[in-house]
Structure formats: structure tokens, C-alpha cells
Amino acid sequence: MKEHLSALIDGELDPSGYDQVLASLHADASLRQQWHDWHMVGDVMQQHPILSPDFMQKFSARLAVEPIVIAPQANLRKRRFMRRALAPLSAAASVAFLGVVGWQAFHGAYTNGNVTALPQVAAVSASPLKVANAADSNPQFRAYLAAHREDSGNVIDGRDIVYASFETKQPK
Amino acid sequence: MMKTKGWILAGSLLLAGQRVLAAPPSTTNDFMSPQEATQLVTRVAAAARDVTFQGIYVHQHGDNMESFRVIHEAGNGADIERRESLDGPPREMLRQGNQISLYLPGGQVFPMDRRQSSKLFPRQLPDEPEHVLANYQIRLVGQERIAGVVTNIYDFDPKDKLRYAHRYWVDPDSGLMIKSLMLGSRHEPVEVFAFSQIQIGGALDKRLLKPVHPVKAAPLDDNPGTTALPKDPAWDIRNLPGGFRLLKVSQRPLTGKTKPVTHHLYSDGLVTVSVFIEPFDAAAPLGIAQQAGISVFARQAGPWLLTVLGEVPVDTVQAFSYGYTPKGEKAAAVQ
């Protein structure tokens, strides 16, 4: 079975064998440990930061306390509500959540004050910033935010938001 | 994954020096007495009004960073303030007492609320200390040099979980706020205002108060605040989160909407929460979102779309939302 498992991890297992391996994984704790160990070895070799040993527990605990979208309607509508709720607006929220996970994972690997490593990592990360801006670039979200700011007397802060209200006055 | 982690790190880097201080502060755990706290809030609020200063400050929120120039003339009954953006599109604001003139991209002008529009950094503390002290406790946590000024650092810790913690750096000589920081639910910095250069007192070159852009006078919206709930015939409004006061109710146009939306604005002394009401639109995104210290919650309530947002935790915008029930409907599930 271990050969099959190894083949599965390497993507060399025939798809027809997936079910059997996954079923044994489900049943056999030592196999799961093996799965975990091999992945850890892989992570080390590819120089991924190593998660702390109790990462899954922490992750599950964290997941359990994440805010849940509450809809007072019936179950079916709730599901639809969730999907619609989560798709457009909360890209940023999920990035933020991923961030928490990532941050915890990072903690497992490095100590907090590893200053020399910082500039390098920061440079690599230029592109994901855009993703975090998804809520910002959602025109509807920005419209509400602009209105909120304006009525709070804050019309000059935040160039994106200023642009949002500016767009109303422009011809399409 | 690597990239995600890097981005988190970059985020904390962006808000550089704050990270160190965002950690739980030193052992000073003694909250100031109500008298001391009142004195401090009164002094900081008054200094922003009564002290002449000029400088450049940086505003960071989320991954945005912008600098502004601010010049404030006080004394002899004067209260003149000019602000100008130094990054991005030019924006300018001139306030002479209650009269506000604006220059914004596109040349549009908004009606300005008198009490709110004078609340820009470093004037964020309210003139009525009891409003903020009902919701926050203050303690002195240390000293730090900001823009050449050795400041005292004060933590404003919320008394409940409905709001975030704030930290203010105050010049002990003038009482002027030199830096302000809002911390998110994980105690991470979400919004910072900080002078990078400031001159407090001294003579002011009058030419500095002259607008550099063609500013236009903004109509004055002088709506007095009330603690009473909005009297809206279509809504039952009750059990709103404590410590918030209604500042104003308005019908206002909104980008992308053909009809005006109803806007209720609440404040707890430091931050604001907006409730927007409009006819339900099936295309509207519903649910929760959070970004850079702003929480948003949108839901359908009867025939209405209810959108609540503010510089508060997710639970608070949800509580606001479920405090609104359309008349004729049963109250929303008890939260």
C-alpha cells in the first residue's frame, strides 16, 4: 500500500487506484502518518516553511471561531445566500483569513524577529496585494465606503475612494 | 503559500514601526481615573483647535499610503486650516471656522457636515469627552519620539467587544496629537495617521493658508445629532449596539444607484457606522466582508436591502443590521 501511496503523492498512480488508496488512508492511521511524513520531507526539500506540529488543531480551532454568515431563512436559501455572499465581496476577507493561516504557519517556521529575511520576502510578494484589494475594487463596496466617508466629513482621504465618487460624475 | 506568507509579512512591514508597538504594551495596566481621562481628552481635542501648527502627515490604511500637508492657524479667534494631498490626484480642503471649501478631482463639491468635517487628523477626539469615555478606557503605556517630538503614548481600550482599540501619541507640551493608530480584532494595525514633520507654534507664513487649487465653497450641512432612534415609518429599530449615537439621517445619491438611498450615520465618539437602506436588488452582493478595518454586512430585510459598514468588528455591523426590522415583519432571529 505504501508504494501506492507514494505513487499517489507523486502523481504517478493510475486514477483507477485512487479510491482504494484513499479508503486505506481513511482506515489506517499509520498510513496517514506516513502521508504526513512524506509531505513534510517534500516541504523540507522544497524549502517550504514547516508548519508547527499542531498546525491542524490550531487551524481547525481557528476555523471553528471564524464568523459565520447567518441567514435567518431556511437551509436551502441559506446555502444560496452563503455562496452569493462569499463570492464577490469577500475575496479580501478570504485573503485575510488565508493570511492568518499563513501567518501562523510562518510562526512555526521562523521566530518573530527574523529581520534579515524580511525584505526579501516582501519583495517576492508584490503581486498578491492586488487580490487583497478585491473589495476595494468592487464598485458597489466603494460606493458605500465613499458615502460613509463623505458623511463622516472625510472627503479627501483615500484616493481610491475619492475616485469612486468621482466616477459617478463621468459619462460611461 | 509562500507568497501568501510573504504578503502578510509585507503587510506588517508596510505598517512598519507599528508592529513592535502593536504587541501588547508594557506592564502599565493602570487605567487613568475618569478625571484624568476627561482632562486628557479635553486637552487633546482643544489643542487641535487652539494650537497653531504646520506639518506633513502620512495616512496608511490597508495597503494604501498617502501624505498630506496640513496648516492650521489658531489664536485671536482664528481657526483656519488648509489640507492638501501630496500623493495621487490633487485634493485640497480649506476650512475657515465652519466654512469649508473643497477642491476634488472632477471639481465636484459635497455638502459638508460641520461637526464631522472638523474631525480630521489630528483632531479626531470629540469635544465632549464623556462620549468617548463611555466606551473606552485610557492608560498611559509609554513614550516615543515621533517627527522629532517626544510623545506620550495612550491606549484607548474598548470597554466591550463592539469596537476596536486605538492608540494615540500626544505631545505633552502642546497636547497635540502627533500620531494615531487603530488596531483590528487581532490587534493588528489597520489605520495610521502620523506626522512625519511638524512645527508646533511659532509664526505662520500667511501665504501657506492660501489654496493652491481653485477650491469651491461647500454647502454647510448643520444637522444636530440626537440620541433618539431614527423615526422611520417603515422600520422598527431597537437593540442597537450600545455606546453609539445617531449623528444624522439623510437621503443621498450613491454611485451606480438611480434612486437616493437612506443613510443613518452613528458614532461612538471615535468611529462611525453607516446604515444604508434601499429597495432590494437581486444583483446586490450579500454577506460579510472585511477590509482594512472596515466591516461590511449586507442582507435582505423584507423588500429592502440593508447594508451596514463601519470601522468596527464584524459582530457590530451584524448587530446593527439585526436591530433593523421592517414594520410588519417578525423581528429577525435573535442574535
Short mmCIF file of C-alpha atoms in Angstrom, two decimals:
data_model
loop_
_atom_site.label_atom_id
_atom_site.label_comp_id
_atom_site.label_asym_id
_atom_site.label_seq_id
_atom_site.Cartn_x
_atom_site.Cartn_y
_atom_site.Cartn_z
CA MET A 1 0.00 0.00 0.00
CA LYS A 2 2.87 2.33 0.76
CA GLU A 3 4.08 2.12 -2.82
CA HIS A 4 0.63 3.08 -3.98
CA LEU A 5 0.59 5.98 -1.55
CA SER A 6 3.98 7.15 -2.74
CA ALA A 7 2.78 6.91 -6.33
CA LEU A 8 -0.31 8.93 -5.44
CA ILE A 9 1.77 11.69 -3.86
CA ASP A 10 4.00 11.82 -6.91
CA GLY A 11 1.00 11.88 -9.22
CA GLU A 12 2.06 8.61 -10.82
CA LEU A 13 -0.80 6.44 -9.63
CA ASP A 14 -3.38 5.36 -12.15
CA PRO A 15 -6.64 7.19 -11.41
CA SER A 16 -8.45 3.86 -11.08
CA GLY A 17 -6.36 3.16 -7.99
CA TYR A 18 -7.27 6.43 -6.20
CA ASP A 19 -10.32 5.08 -4.39
CA GLN A 20 -8.51 2.17 -2.89
CA VAL A 21 -5.61 4.24 -1.60
CA LEU A 22 -7.88 6.93 -0.21
CA ALA A 23 -10.00 4.29 1.51
CA SER A 24 -6.93 2.77 3.13
CA LEU A 25 -5.78 6.22 4.14
CA HIS A 26 -9.11 6.71 5.81
CA ALA A 27 -8.90 3.43 7.68
CA ASP A 28 -5.21 3.24 8.58
CA ALA A 29 -3.74 5.81 10.96
CA SER A 30 -0.15 4.71 10.33
CA LEU A 31 -0.69 5.32 6.63
CA ARG A 32 -1.93 8.82 7.40
CA GLN A 33 1.19 9.42 9.48
CA GLN A 34 3.25 8.20 6.53
CA TRP A 35 1.38 10.61 4.25
CA HIS A 36 2.13 13.44 6.64
CA ASP A 37 5.81 12.50 6.99
CA TRP A 38 6.39 12.30 3.27
CA HIS A 39 4.80 15.64 2.73
CA MET A 40 6.97 17.08 5.45
CA VAL A 41 10.07 15.66 3.76
CA GLY A 42 8.89 17.16 0.50
CA ASP A 43 8.33 20.53 2.14
CA VAL A 44 11.79 20.50 3.64
CA MET A 45 13.40 19.60 0.35
CA GLN A 46 11.49 22.32 -1.46
CA GLN A 47 12.30 24.70 1.37
CA HIS A 48 8.70 25.44 2.23
CA PRO A 49 8.43 26.73 5.79
CA ILE A 50 7.47 23.86 8.06
CA LEU A 51 4.15 24.06 9.85
CA SER A 52 4.14 23.61 13.57
CA PRO A 53 3.26 20.06 14.68
CA ASP A 54 -0.16 21.07 15.98
CA PHE A 55 -0.97 23.19 12.95
CA MET A 56 -4.09 21.22 12.03
CA GLN A 57 -5.51 21.51 15.54
CA LYS A 58 -4.88 25.25 15.57
CA PHE A 59 -6.28 25.60 12.08
CA SER A 60 -9.45 23.70 12.97
CA ALA A 61 -9.91 25.70 16.15
CA ARG A 62 -9.41 28.92 14.26
CA LEU A 63 -11.80 27.83 11.55
CA ALA A 64 -14.41 27.00 14.15
CA VAL A 65 -14.35 30.53 15.57
CA GLU A 66 -14.41 32.31 12.21
CA PRO A 67 -17.53 34.44 11.82
CA ILE A 68 -20.33 32.57 10.11
CA VAL A 69 -22.73 34.30 7.79
CA ILE A 70 -26.05 33.97 9.48
CA ALA A 71 -29.23 33.96 7.47
CA PRO A 72 -32.48 33.51 9.30
CA GLN A 73 -34.04 31.78 6.28
CA ALA A 74 -34.39 28.10 5.60
CA ASN A 75 -31.39 25.91 4.94
CA LEU A 76 -31.65 25.91 1.19
CA ARG A 77 -31.80 29.65 0.94
CA LYS A 78 -29.02 29.87 3.42
CA ARG A 79 -26.73 27.95 1.14
CA ARG A 80 -27.53 30.19 -1.79
CA PHE A 81 -27.08 33.17 0.47
CA MET A 82 -23.68 31.94 1.54
CA ARG A 83 -22.49 31.39 -1.96
CA ARG A 84 -23.63 34.78 -3.13
CA ALA A 85 -22.32 36.39 -0.03
CA LEU A 86 -18.93 34.90 -0.30
CA ALA A 87 -18.27 35.23 -3.98
CA PRO A 88 -17.98 38.90 -4.88
CA LEU A 89 -17.26 40.82 -1.75
CA SER A 90 -15.23 38.59 0.41
CA ALA A 91 -12.23 37.85 -1.74
CA ALA A 92 -10.41 40.18 0.57
CA ALA A 93 -11.80 38.50 3.63
CA SER A 94 -10.64 35.12 2.48
CA VAL A 95 -7.23 36.50 1.70
CA ALA A 96 -7.19 37.94 5.18
CA PHE A 97 -8.14 34.56 6.57
CA LEU A 98 -5.55 32.77 4.48
CA GLY A 99 -3.25 35.37 5.83
CA VAL A 100 -3.94 34.33 9.38
CA VAL A 101 -3.26 30.75 8.49
CA GLY A 102 -0.15 31.77 6.62
CA TRP A 103 1.00 33.88 9.49
CA GLN A 104 0.59 31.03 11.94
CA ALA A 105 2.41 28.72 9.61
CA PHE A 106 5.13 31.26 9.32
CA HIS A 107 5.40 31.42 13.07
CA GLY A 108 6.05 27.73 13.16
CA ALA A 109 9.00 28.12 10.87
CA TYR A 110 10.70 31.28 11.94
CA THR A 111 10.98 33.32 15.04
CA ASN A 112 9.13 36.59 15.05
CA GLY A 113 12.06 38.94 14.71
CA ASN A 114 13.89 37.44 11.75
CA VAL A 115 14.67 40.84 10.34
CA THR A 116 17.17 39.87 7.70
CA ALA A 117 14.68 37.61 5.97
CA LEU A 118 12.00 40.27 5.73
CA PRO A 119 12.98 42.49 2.79
CA GLN A 120 13.44 39.50 0.53
CA VAL A 121 10.09 38.01 1.28
CA ALA A 122 8.43 41.38 0.97
CA ALA A 123 9.85 41.82 -2.50
CA VAL A 124 8.52 38.46 -3.66
CA SER A 125 5.03 39.26 -2.51
CA ALA A 126 4.22 42.22 -4.70
CA SER A 127 1.52 40.53 -6.77
CA PRO A 128 -0.91 39.19 -4.12
CA LEU A 129 -1.54 42.74 -2.92
CA LYS A 130 -3.97 43.15 -5.79
CA VAL A 131 -6.07 40.25 -4.57
CA ALA A 132 -6.43 41.80 -1.17
CA ASN A 133 -7.83 44.83 -2.89
CA ALA A 134 -10.78 42.96 -4.35
CA ALA A 135 -13.29 44.53 -2.01
CA ASP A 136 -11.81 47.92 -2.73
CA SER A 137 -12.22 47.49 -6.44
CA ASN A 138 -15.79 46.27 -6.14
CA PRO A 139 -17.62 49.38 -7.32
CA GLN A 140 -20.59 48.83 -5.07
CA PHE A 141 -18.47 48.40 -1.98
CA ARG A 142 -16.54 51.50 -2.85
CA ALA A 143 -19.71 53.49 -3.38
CA TYR A 144 -20.92 52.66 0.14
CA LEU A 145 -17.48 53.35 1.55
CA ALA A 146 -17.31 56.69 -0.24
CA ALA A 147 -20.73 57.65 1.11
CA HIS A 148 -19.69 56.57 4.60
CA ARG A 149 -16.54 58.68 4.39
CA GLU A 150 -18.25 61.70 2.91
CA ASP A 151 -20.94 61.79 5.54
CA SER A 152 -18.28 61.34 8.20
CA GLY A 153 -16.74 64.54 6.83
CA ASN A 154 -13.74 62.83 5.35
CA VAL A 155 -13.72 63.67 1.65
CA ILE A 156 -10.05 63.98 0.89
CA ASP A 157 -8.61 60.81 2.41
CA GLY A 158 -8.09 57.69 0.35
CA ARG A 159 -7.50 58.34 -3.29
CA ASP A 160 -9.33 55.20 -4.38
CA ILE A 161 -12.39 56.28 -2.54
CA VAL A 162 -12.20 59.78 -3.90
CA TYR A 163 -12.07 58.20 -7.33
CA ALA A 164 -15.12 56.10 -6.55
CA SER A 165 -17.30 59.11 -6.01
CA PHE A 166 -15.61 60.86 -8.88
CA GLU A 167 -16.68 58.10 -11.26
CA THR A 168 -20.34 58.94 -10.76
CA LYS A 169 -19.86 62.22 -12.49
CA GLN A 170 -18.12 60.76 -15.51
CA PRO A 171 -20.01 59.73 -18.65
CA LYS A 172 -19.96 55.98 -19.18
CA MET B 1 1.58 29.55 0.21
CA MET B 2 4.96 31.17 0.22
CA LYS B 3 3.52 34.18 -1.49
CA THR B 4 0.66 34.42 0.94
CA LYS B 5 3.01 34.37 3.84
CA GLY B 6 5.18 36.89 2.18
CA TRP B 7 2.25 39.18 1.67
CA ILE B 8 1.28 39.01 5.29
CA LEU B 9 4.80 39.89 6.14
CA ALA B 10 4.79 42.68 3.62
CA GLY B 11 1.57 43.93 5.15
CA SER B 12 3.12 44.08 8.54
CA LEU B 13 6.17 45.71 7.04
CA LEU B 14 4.07 48.34 5.32
CA LEU B 15 2.80 49.35 8.67
CA ALA B 16 6.37 49.20 9.78
CA GLY B 17 7.20 50.57 13.22
CA GLN B 18 3.69 49.88 14.44
CA ARG B 19 4.25 46.16 14.65
CA VAL B 20 6.51 46.45 17.58
CA LEU B 21 4.06 48.62 19.42
CA ALA B 22 1.08 46.64 18.31
CA ALA B 23 2.30 43.92 20.60
CA PRO B 24 0.63 44.02 23.98
CA PRO B 25 2.16 47.05 25.67
CA SER B 26 4.36 47.01 28.72
CA THR B 27 3.21 46.34 32.20
CA THR B 28 1.46 49.66 32.74
CA ASN B 29 -2.01 48.37 33.37
CA ASP B 30 -3.47 51.18 35.38
CA PHE B 31 -6.30 52.91 33.64
CA MET B 32 -6.48 56.61 34.19
CA SER B 33 -9.09 57.86 36.60
CA PRO B 34 -12.21 59.38 35.00
CA GLN B 35 -10.95 62.85 35.98
CA GLU B 36 -7.54 62.34 34.39
CA ALA B 37 -9.09 60.77 31.30
CA THR B 38 -11.54 63.63 30.88
CA GLN B 39 -8.69 66.09 31.27
CA LEU B 40 -6.61 64.31 28.64
CA VAL B 41 -9.37 64.01 26.03
CA THR B 42 -10.40 67.63 26.59
CA ARG B 43 -6.82 68.81 26.27
CA VAL B 44 -6.04 66.85 23.10
CA ALA B 45 -9.33 67.92 21.48
CA ALA B 46 -8.71 71.55 22.44
CA ALA B 47 -5.09 71.57 21.29
CA ALA B 48 -6.05 70.61 17.74
CA ARG B 49 -8.36 73.64 17.74
CA ASP B 50 -6.30 76.14 19.72
CA VAL B 51 -2.71 75.47 18.68
CA THR B 52 -1.06 76.78 15.53
CA PHE B 53 0.85 74.09 13.68
CA GLN B 54 2.00 73.05 10.26
CA GLY B 55 3.38 69.79 9.02
CA ILE B 56 3.19 66.79 6.78
CA TYR B 57 1.42 63.64 7.84
CA VAL B 58 1.12 60.17 6.42
CA HIS B 59 -2.11 58.24 6.29
CA GLN B 60 -1.87 54.46 5.96
CA HIS B 61 -4.80 52.13 5.78
CA GLY B 62 -4.72 48.65 4.38
CA ASP B 63 -2.03 48.78 1.73
CA ASN B 64 -2.67 52.41 0.87
CA MET B 65 -0.34 55.14 1.94
CA GLU B 66 -0.74 58.85 1.25
CA SER B 67 0.81 62.01 2.58
CA PHE B 68 -0.88 65.31 3.24
CA ARG B 69 0.22 68.79 4.16
CA VAL B 70 -1.76 70.49 6.90
CA ILE B 71 -1.52 74.09 8.08
CA HIS B 72 -3.60 75.27 11.00
CA GLU B 73 -3.80 78.79 12.31
CA ALA B 74 -5.30 79.41 15.73
CA GLY B 75 -5.42 82.24 18.23
CA ASN B 76 -7.18 85.60 18.20
CA GLY B 77 -10.42 83.84 17.32
CA ALA B 78 -8.94 82.35 14.15
CA ASP B 79 -9.49 78.71 13.22
CA ILE B 80 -8.21 78.31 9.69
CA GLU B 81 -6.99 75.03 8.32
CA ARG B 82 -5.71 74.07 4.91
CA ARG B 83 -5.09 70.49 3.83
CA GLU B 84 -3.62 69.31 0.60
CA SER B 85 -2.86 65.83 -0.72
CA LEU B 86 0.74 65.32 -1.78
CA ASP B 87 0.27 61.90 -3.41
CA GLY B 88 -2.11 60.85 -6.14
CA PRO B 89 -4.75 63.15 -7.55
CA PRO B 90 -4.61 66.67 -6.11
CA ARG B 91 -7.22 67.29 -3.42
CA GLU B 92 -7.50 70.27 -1.19
CA MET B 93 -9.65 71.45 1.66
CA LEU B 94 -9.78 74.86 3.27
CA ARG B 95 -11.72 75.36 6.47
CA GLN B 96 -12.30 78.82 7.88
CA GLY B 97 -14.25 78.30 11.06
CA ASN B 98 -17.32 76.44 9.83
CA GLN B 99 -16.98 77.37 6.19
CA ILE B 100 -15.40 74.67 4.07
CA SER B 101 -14.09 74.93 0.54
CA LEU B 102 -13.03 71.92 -1.47
CA TYR B 103 -11.05 71.02 -4.50
CA LEU B 104 -11.61 67.43 -5.64
CA PRO B 105 -10.93 65.62 -8.91
CA GLY B 106 -13.73 66.49 -11.29
CA GLY B 107 -14.47 69.68 -9.39
CA GLN B 108 -17.50 68.33 -7.53
CA VAL B 109 -18.48 69.62 -4.12
CA PHE B 110 -20.21 67.76 -1.32
CA PRO B 111 -22.42 69.20 1.36
CA MET B 112 -20.19 69.12 4.42
CA ASP B 113 -21.29 68.33 7.90
CA ARG B 114 -19.96 70.97 10.23
CA ARG B 115 -19.35 68.78 13.26
CA GLN B 116 -17.84 65.94 11.28
CA SER B 117 -15.64 67.77 8.84
CA SER B 118 -13.53 69.38 11.52
CA LYS B 119 -12.72 65.91 12.83
CA LEU B 120 -9.80 65.12 10.57
CA PHE B 121 -6.40 64.16 11.97
CA PRO B 122 -5.05 65.41 14.38
CA ARG B 123 -8.49 66.42 15.58
CA GLN B 124 -10.07 63.01 15.96
CA LEU B 125 -11.07 63.23 19.60
CA PRO B 126 -14.54 64.64 20.23
CA ASP B 127 -15.13 67.88 22.07
CA GLU B 128 -17.39 66.03 24.52
CA PRO B 129 -15.05 63.67 26.41
CA GLU B 130 -17.91 61.77 28.09
CA HIS B 131 -18.97 60.38 24.73
CA VAL B 132 -15.67 58.64 24.14
CA LEU B 133 -15.07 57.78 27.80
CA ALA B 134 -18.36 55.92 27.99
CA ASN B 135 -16.91 53.42 25.53
CA TYR B 136 -13.15 53.43 26.07
CA GLN B 137 -10.69 53.32 28.97
CA ILE B 138 -7.39 55.14 28.73
CA ARG B 139 -3.95 54.27 30.02
CA LEU B 140 -0.50 55.70 29.51
CA VAL B 141 1.69 52.99 28.02
CA GLY B 142 4.98 54.70 27.30
CA GLN B 143 6.87 57.32 25.40
CA GLU B 144 8.13 57.52 21.85
CA ARG B 145 9.76 60.07 19.59
CA ILE B 146 7.60 60.87 16.56
CA ALA B 147 8.54 63.50 13.97
CA GLY B 148 11.12 64.87 16.40
CA VAL B 149 8.63 65.20 19.25
CA VAL B 150 8.90 63.06 22.37
CA THR B 151 5.33 61.95 22.83
CA ASN B 152 3.31 60.12 25.47
CA ILE B 153 1.53 57.03 24.17
CA TYR B 154 -2.05 56.44 25.32
CA ASP B 155 -4.08 53.32 24.71
CA PHE B 156 -7.83 53.71 24.35
CA ASP B 157 -9.08 50.22 25.16
CA PRO B 158 -12.70 49.47 24.33
CA LYS B 159 -14.89 48.54 27.28
CA ASP B 160 -16.71 45.94 25.19
CA LYS B 161 -16.15 43.87 22.09
CA LEU B 162 -18.19 46.14 19.87
CA ARG B 163 -15.24 48.32 18.88
CA TYR B 164 -11.52 48.28 18.23
CA ALA B 165 -8.64 49.58 20.33
CA HIS B 166 -6.99 52.89 19.46
CA ARG B 167 -3.63 54.33 20.35
CA TYR B 168 -2.65 57.98 20.36
CA TRP B 169 0.74 59.65 20.57
CA VAL B 170 0.42 63.06 22.23
CA ASP B 171 2.88 65.92 22.58
CA PRO B 172 2.88 66.58 26.35
CA ASP B 173 3.76 70.25 25.91
CA SER B 174 1.07 71.36 23.47
CA GLY B 175 -1.42 68.50 23.91
CA LEU B 176 -1.38 68.00 20.16
CA MET B 177 -1.92 64.50 18.74
CA ILE B 178 1.15 63.55 16.69
CA LYS B 179 0.09 60.08 15.65
CA SER B 180 -2.98 57.88 15.83
CA LEU B 181 -3.43 54.17 15.30
CA MET B 182 -6.45 51.92 15.11
CA LEU B 183 -5.94 48.22 15.89
CA GLY B 184 -8.04 45.45 14.37
CA SER B 185 -9.63 42.44 16.04
CA ARG B 186 -6.33 40.55 16.07
CA HIS B 187 -4.61 43.60 17.48
CA GLU B 188 -3.05 44.30 14.09
CA PRO B 189 -2.62 47.90 12.91
CA VAL B 190 -5.32 48.81 10.39
CA GLU B 191 -5.20 52.58 10.11
CA VAL B 192 -2.43 55.02 10.96
CA PHE B 193 -2.12 58.78 10.81
CA ALA B 194 1.31 60.11 11.71
CA PHE B 195 3.13 63.37 11.29
CA SER B 196 6.47 62.89 9.61
CA GLN B 197 7.32 66.53 10.09
CA ILE B 198 5.62 69.09 12.31
CA GLN B 199 6.20 72.60 13.57
CA ILE B 200 4.15 73.46 16.61
CA GLY B 201 3.52 77.11 17.46
CA GLY B 202 5.70 79.89 16.11
CA ALA B 203 4.86 82.33 13.37
CA LEU B 204 2.91 81.15 10.36
CA ASP B 205 3.56 82.43 6.87
CA LYS B 206 0.07 83.61 5.84
CA ARG B 207 0.75 82.61 2.26
CA LEU B 208 0.70 78.97 3.38
CA LEU B 209 -3.02 79.32 4.08
CA LYS B 210 -3.78 80.33 0.50
CA PRO B 211 -5.29 77.49 -1.54
CA VAL B 212 -3.14 76.32 -4.43
CA HIS B 213 -6.11 74.85 -6.32
CA PRO B 214 -9.38 76.53 -7.31
CA VAL B 215 -11.42 75.50 -4.27
CA LYS B 216 -15.20 75.89 -4.19
CA ALA B 217 -17.32 76.61 -1.13
CA ALA B 218 -19.20 73.53 0.11
CA PRO B 219 -22.79 73.85 1.32
CA LEU B 220 -22.99 73.51 5.08
CA ASP B 221 -24.93 70.59 6.44
CA ASP B 222 -25.59 71.57 10.03
CA ASN B 223 -27.74 68.78 11.32
CA PRO B 224 -27.64 68.47 15.09
CA GLY B 225 -27.01 64.97 16.45
CA THR B 226 -29.57 63.10 18.51
CA THR B 227 -29.56 60.03 20.73
CA ALA B 228 -33.11 59.18 19.67
CA LEU B 229 -33.57 56.37 17.20
CA PRO B 230 -34.43 57.44 13.68
CA LYS B 231 -38.17 57.73 13.27
CA ASP B 232 -38.61 55.81 10.09
CA PRO B 233 -42.19 54.78 9.40
CA ALA B 234 -41.07 51.64 7.57
CA TRP B 235 -38.79 50.27 10.31
CA ASP B 236 -38.71 49.03 13.86
CA ILE B 237 -35.30 49.97 15.15
CA ARG B 238 -34.28 48.63 18.54
CA ASN B 239 -31.50 46.94 20.46
CA LEU B 240 -28.75 48.72 18.55
CA PRO B 241 -25.21 48.18 19.90
CA GLY B 242 -24.58 50.32 22.97
CA GLY B 243 -22.49 53.46 23.04
CA PHE B 244 -23.40 54.65 19.55
CA ARG B 245 -25.27 57.89 18.92
CA LEU B 246 -27.18 58.74 15.82
CA LEU B 247 -25.44 61.63 14.09
CA LYS B 248 -27.68 62.12 11.13
CA VAL B 249 -30.29 60.72 8.80
CA SER B 250 -30.16 61.63 5.14
CA GLN B 251 -31.29 60.66 1.68
CA ARG B 252 -28.26 60.66 -0.50
CA PRO B 253 -27.31 59.71 -4.04
CA LEU B 254 -24.95 56.75 -4.40
CA THR B 255 -22.65 55.74 -7.22
CA GLY B 256 -24.39 53.30 -9.54
CA LYS B 257 -27.85 53.78 -8.00
CA THR B 258 -30.66 55.51 -9.82
CA LYS B 259 -32.55 56.42 -6.65
CA PRO B 260 -31.21 58.01 -3.49
CA VAL B 261 -30.56 55.69 -0.56
CA THR B 262 -31.42 56.34 3.07
CA HIS B 263 -28.34 56.77 5.22
CA HIS B 264 -28.21 56.64 9.02
CA LEU B 265 -24.85 57.65 10.48
CA TYR B 266 -23.87 56.61 14.02
CA SER B 267 -20.78 57.42 16.08
CA ASP B 268 -19.28 56.17 19.32
CA GLY B 269 -17.01 59.18 19.72
CA LEU B 270 -14.06 57.73 17.81
CA VAL B 271 -15.50 55.75 14.90
CA THR B 272 -18.62 55.81 12.75
CA VAL B 273 -21.08 53.23 11.47
CA SER B 274 -23.30 53.76 8.43
CA VAL B 275 -26.60 52.03 7.74
CA PHE B 276 -27.82 52.23 4.14
CA ILE B 277 -31.39 51.30 3.22
CA GLU B 278 -32.66 50.86 -0.32
CA PRO B 279 -35.10 48.65 -2.22
CA PHE B 280 -33.78 45.10 -2.50
CA ASP B 281 -31.81 44.41 -5.64
CA ALA B 282 -31.27 40.76 -6.55
CA ALA B 283 -27.90 41.62 -8.09
CA ALA B 284 -26.53 43.06 -4.86
CA PRO B 285 -23.79 41.06 -3.18
CA LEU B 286 -24.93 39.91 0.26
CA GLY B 287 -22.94 38.77 3.25
CA ILE B 288 -19.94 39.84 5.23
CA ALA B 289 -16.73 41.43 4.07
CA GLN B 290 -13.86 42.93 5.97
CA GLN B 291 -11.08 45.09 4.73
CA ALA B 292 -8.57 47.44 6.26
CA GLY B 293 -10.52 47.79 9.48
CA ILE B 294 -13.88 48.29 7.77
CA SER B 295 -16.55 45.64 8.24
CA VAL B 296 -19.49 45.37 5.86
CA PHE B 297 -22.65 43.34 6.24
CA ALA B 298 -25.36 43.31 3.59
CA ARG B 299 -28.63 41.41 3.90
CA GLN B 300 -32.15 41.37 2.61
CA ALA B 301 -34.79 42.53 5.07
CA GLY B 302 -38.27 42.18 3.64
CA PRO B 303 -38.38 44.26 0.47
CA TRP B 304 -35.23 46.13 1.49
CA LEU B 305 -31.51 45.82 1.06
CA LEU B 306 -29.77 46.74 4.28
CA THR B 307 -26.04 47.49 4.13
CA VAL B 308 -24.13 48.33 7.29
CA LEU B 309 -20.47 49.31 7.39
CA GLY B 310 -18.07 50.96 9.74
CA GLU B 311 -14.68 50.91 11.44
CA VAL B 312 -15.90 48.26 13.87
CA PRO B 313 -15.75 44.45 14.26
CA VAL B 314 -17.98 42.22 12.13
CA ASP B 315 -20.23 41.46 15.11
CA THR B 316 -21.05 45.13 15.49
CA VAL B 317 -22.23 45.67 11.92
CA GLN B 318 -24.27 42.47 12.20
CA ALA B 319 -25.83 43.66 15.44
CA PHE B 320 -26.72 46.96 13.79
CA SER B 321 -28.25 45.14 10.86
CA TYR B 322 -30.42 42.89 13.04
CA GLY B 323 -31.51 45.91 15.06
CA TYR B 324 -33.46 46.98 11.98
CA THR B 325 -36.72 45.14 11.30
CA PRO B 326 -39.13 46.17 8.56
CA LYS B 327 -42.52 47.04 10.06
CA GLY B 328 -44.99 44.21 9.71
CA GLU B 329 -42.30 41.53 9.85
CA LYS B 330 -41.30 39.47 12.82
CA ALA B 331 -38.07 40.50 14.46
CA ALA B 332 -35.04 38.90 12.88
CA ALA B 333 -33.61 35.85 14.58
CA VAL B 334 -32.29 36.95 17.94
CA GLN B 335 -28.57 37.40 17.78
#
